CSV table of C-alpha atoms in Angstrom, one decimal:
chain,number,residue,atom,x,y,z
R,1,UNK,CA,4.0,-15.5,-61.7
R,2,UNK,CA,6.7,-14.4,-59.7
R,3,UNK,CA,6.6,-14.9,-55.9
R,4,UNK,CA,7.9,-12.0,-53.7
R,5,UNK,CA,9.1,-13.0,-50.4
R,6,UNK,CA,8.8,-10.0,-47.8
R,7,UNK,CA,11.7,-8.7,-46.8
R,8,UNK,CA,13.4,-9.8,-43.7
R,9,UNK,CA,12.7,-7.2,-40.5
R,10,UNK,CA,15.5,-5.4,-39.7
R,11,UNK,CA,17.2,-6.7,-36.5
R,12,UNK,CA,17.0,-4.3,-33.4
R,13,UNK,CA,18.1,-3.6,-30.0
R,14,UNK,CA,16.6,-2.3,-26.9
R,15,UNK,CA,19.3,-0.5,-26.0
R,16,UNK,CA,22.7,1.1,-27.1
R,17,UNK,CA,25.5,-0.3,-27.5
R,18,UNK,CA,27.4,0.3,-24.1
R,19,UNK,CA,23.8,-0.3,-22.3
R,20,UNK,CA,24.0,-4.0,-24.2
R,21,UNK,CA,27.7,-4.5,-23.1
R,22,UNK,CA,27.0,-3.5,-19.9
R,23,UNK,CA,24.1,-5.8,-19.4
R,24,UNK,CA,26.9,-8.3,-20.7
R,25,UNK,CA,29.0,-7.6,-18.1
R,26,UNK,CA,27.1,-7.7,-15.7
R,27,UNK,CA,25.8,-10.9,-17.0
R,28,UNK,CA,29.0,-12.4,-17.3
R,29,UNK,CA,30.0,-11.3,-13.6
R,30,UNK,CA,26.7,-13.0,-12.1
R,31,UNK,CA,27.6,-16.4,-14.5
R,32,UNK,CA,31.0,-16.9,-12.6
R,33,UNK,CA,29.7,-15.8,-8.9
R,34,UNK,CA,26.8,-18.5,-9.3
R,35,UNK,CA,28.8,-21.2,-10.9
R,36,UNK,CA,31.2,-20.8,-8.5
R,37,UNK,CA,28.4,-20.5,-5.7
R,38,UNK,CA,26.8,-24.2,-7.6
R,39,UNK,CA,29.7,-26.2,-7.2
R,40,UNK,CA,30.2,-25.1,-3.5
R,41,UNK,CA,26.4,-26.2,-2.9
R,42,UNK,CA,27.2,-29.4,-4.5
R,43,UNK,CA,30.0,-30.3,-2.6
R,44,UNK,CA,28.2,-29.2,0.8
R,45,UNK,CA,25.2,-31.2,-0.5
R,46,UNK,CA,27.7,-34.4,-1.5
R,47,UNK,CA,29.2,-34.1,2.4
R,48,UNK,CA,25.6,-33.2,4.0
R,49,UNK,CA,23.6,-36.6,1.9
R,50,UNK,CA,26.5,-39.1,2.2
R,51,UNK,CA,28.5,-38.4,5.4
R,52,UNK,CA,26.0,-35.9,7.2
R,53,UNK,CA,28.6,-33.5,7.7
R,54,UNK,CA,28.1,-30.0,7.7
R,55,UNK,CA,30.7,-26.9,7.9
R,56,UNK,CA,30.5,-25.2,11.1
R,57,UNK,CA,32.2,-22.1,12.7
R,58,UNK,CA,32.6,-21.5,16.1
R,59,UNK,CA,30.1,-23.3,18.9
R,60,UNK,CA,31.0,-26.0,21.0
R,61,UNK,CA,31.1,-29.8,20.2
R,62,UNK,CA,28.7,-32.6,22.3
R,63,UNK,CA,31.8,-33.0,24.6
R,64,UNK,CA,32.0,-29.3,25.4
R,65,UNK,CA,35.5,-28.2,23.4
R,66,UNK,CA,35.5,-25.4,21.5
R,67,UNK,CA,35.1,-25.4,17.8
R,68,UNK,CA,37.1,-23.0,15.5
R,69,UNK,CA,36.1,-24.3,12.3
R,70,UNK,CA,35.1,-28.1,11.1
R,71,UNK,CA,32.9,-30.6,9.6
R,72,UNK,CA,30.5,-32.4,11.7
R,73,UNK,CA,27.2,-33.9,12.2
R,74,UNK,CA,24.6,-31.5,13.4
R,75,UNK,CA,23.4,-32.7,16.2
R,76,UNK,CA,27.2,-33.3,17.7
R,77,UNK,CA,27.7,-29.3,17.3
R,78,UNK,CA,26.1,-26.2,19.8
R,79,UNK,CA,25.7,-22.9,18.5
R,80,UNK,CA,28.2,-21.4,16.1
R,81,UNK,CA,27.5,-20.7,12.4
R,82,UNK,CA,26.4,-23.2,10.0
R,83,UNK,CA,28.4,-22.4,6.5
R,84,UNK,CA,26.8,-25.1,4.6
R,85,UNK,CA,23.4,-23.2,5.3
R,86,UNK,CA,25.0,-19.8,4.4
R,87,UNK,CA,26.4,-21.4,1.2
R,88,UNK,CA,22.6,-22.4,0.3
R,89,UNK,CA,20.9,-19.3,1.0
R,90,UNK,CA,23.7,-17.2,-0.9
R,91,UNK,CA,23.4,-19.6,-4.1
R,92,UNK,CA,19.7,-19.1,-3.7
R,93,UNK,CA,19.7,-15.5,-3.9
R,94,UNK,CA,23.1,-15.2,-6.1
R,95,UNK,CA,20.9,-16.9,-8.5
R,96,UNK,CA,17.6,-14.5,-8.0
R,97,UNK,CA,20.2,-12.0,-9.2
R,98,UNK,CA,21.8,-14.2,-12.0
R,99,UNK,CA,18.1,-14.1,-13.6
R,100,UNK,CA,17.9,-10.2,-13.3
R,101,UNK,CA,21.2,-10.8,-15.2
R,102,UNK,CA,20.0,-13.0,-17.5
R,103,UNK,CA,16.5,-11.2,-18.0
R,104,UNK,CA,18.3,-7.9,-18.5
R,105,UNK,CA,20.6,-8.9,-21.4
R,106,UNK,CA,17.9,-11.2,-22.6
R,107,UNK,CA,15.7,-8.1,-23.2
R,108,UNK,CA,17.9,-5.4,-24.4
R,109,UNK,CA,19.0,-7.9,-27.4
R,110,UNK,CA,15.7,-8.7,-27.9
R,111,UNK,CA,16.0,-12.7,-28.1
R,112,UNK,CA,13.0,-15.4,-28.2
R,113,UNK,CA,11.7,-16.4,-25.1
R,114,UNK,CA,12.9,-19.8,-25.3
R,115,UNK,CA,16.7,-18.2,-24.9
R,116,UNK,CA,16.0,-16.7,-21.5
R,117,UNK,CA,15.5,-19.8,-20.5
R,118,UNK,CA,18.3,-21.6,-21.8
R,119,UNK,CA,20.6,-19.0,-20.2
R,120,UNK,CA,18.6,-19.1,-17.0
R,121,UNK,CA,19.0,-23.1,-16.9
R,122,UNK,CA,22.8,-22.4,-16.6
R,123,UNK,CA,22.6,-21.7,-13.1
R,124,UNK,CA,21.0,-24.6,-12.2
R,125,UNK,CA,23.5,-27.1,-13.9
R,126,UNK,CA,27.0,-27.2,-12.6
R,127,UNK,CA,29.7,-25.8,-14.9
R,128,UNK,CA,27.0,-25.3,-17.4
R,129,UNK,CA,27.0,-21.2,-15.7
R,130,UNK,CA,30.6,-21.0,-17.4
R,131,UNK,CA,30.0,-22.9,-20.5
R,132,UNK,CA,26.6,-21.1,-21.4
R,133,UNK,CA,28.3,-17.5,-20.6
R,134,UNK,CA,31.2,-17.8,-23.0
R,135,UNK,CA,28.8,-18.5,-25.9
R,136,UNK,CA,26.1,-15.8,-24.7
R,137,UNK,CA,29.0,-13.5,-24.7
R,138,UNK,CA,30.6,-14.4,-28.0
R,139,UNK,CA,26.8,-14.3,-29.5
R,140,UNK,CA,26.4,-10.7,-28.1
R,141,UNK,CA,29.7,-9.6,-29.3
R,142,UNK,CA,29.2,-10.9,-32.9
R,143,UNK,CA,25.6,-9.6,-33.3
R,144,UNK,CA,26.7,-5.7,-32.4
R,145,UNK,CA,29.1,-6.3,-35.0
R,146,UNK,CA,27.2,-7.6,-37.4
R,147,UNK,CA,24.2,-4.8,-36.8
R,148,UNK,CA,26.0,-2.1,-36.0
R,149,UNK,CA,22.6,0.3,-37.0
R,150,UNK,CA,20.1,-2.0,-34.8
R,151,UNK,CA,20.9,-0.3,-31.7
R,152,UNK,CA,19.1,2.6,-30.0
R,153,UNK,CA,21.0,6.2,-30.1
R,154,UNK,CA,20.1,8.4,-27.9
């Protein structure tokens, strides 16, 4: 009795090739913006939690100067722009986009389920964003070459 293994499915793409390097790009762009965006939130959450200190712009301090541009306790500031809130609200939605990013490449290369979530835990972990995008990139870059016929021609 000889046993017959079936024959491994061919591996394919959802998309061309220069609709997957795009997505890579694009992924790759998005990995750097929200790293970079991660570490500023943790330093502006390291100055906010220890020192309660927060980055202000303009407004006027508790003994009526001016402010151009400091660190200082919230309630010792009027008016003016908080930057440590804009830094938080731009990660947040940086990331939003970093999962479109993620979701995007995720699907035209047509990887488990389990791999869009590793990618998408690389925003969420600083330096990991850097780290997680070299290998996704080198992973998408060796898979076209090693399928070059598993990719959609339109």
């Amino acid at each position: 009795m000889a046993s017959t293994t079936p024959a491994p499915k061919p591996r394919k793409f959802g998309g061309t090739p220069a609709q997957i390097r795009s997505a890579a790009k694009f992924y790759k762009v998005f990995a750097y913006i929200t790293g970079v965006m991660l570490l500023l939130l943790v330093v502006e959450m390291i100055f906010k939690y220890f020192w309660s200190l927060e980055l202000f712009i303009g407004g006027n301090l508790a003994d009526g100067t001016a402010n151009s541009v400091g660190m200082f306790n919230r309630a010792e500031i009027t008016g003016g722009a908080n930057i440590s809130l804009g830094i938080l609200i731009a990660h947040g939605w940086l990331y939003v986009v970093y999962l479109f990013a993620d979701f995007r490449l995720w699907s035209l290369m047509r990887w488990p389920f389990t791999r869009f979530i590793t990618i998408a835990l690389g925003g969420v972990v600083p330096f990991l964003s850097f780290y997680t995008e070299s290998k996704v990139h080198a992973e998408v870059d060796r898979e076209l070459a090693a399928h070059p016929k598993a990719a959609k021609r339109y």
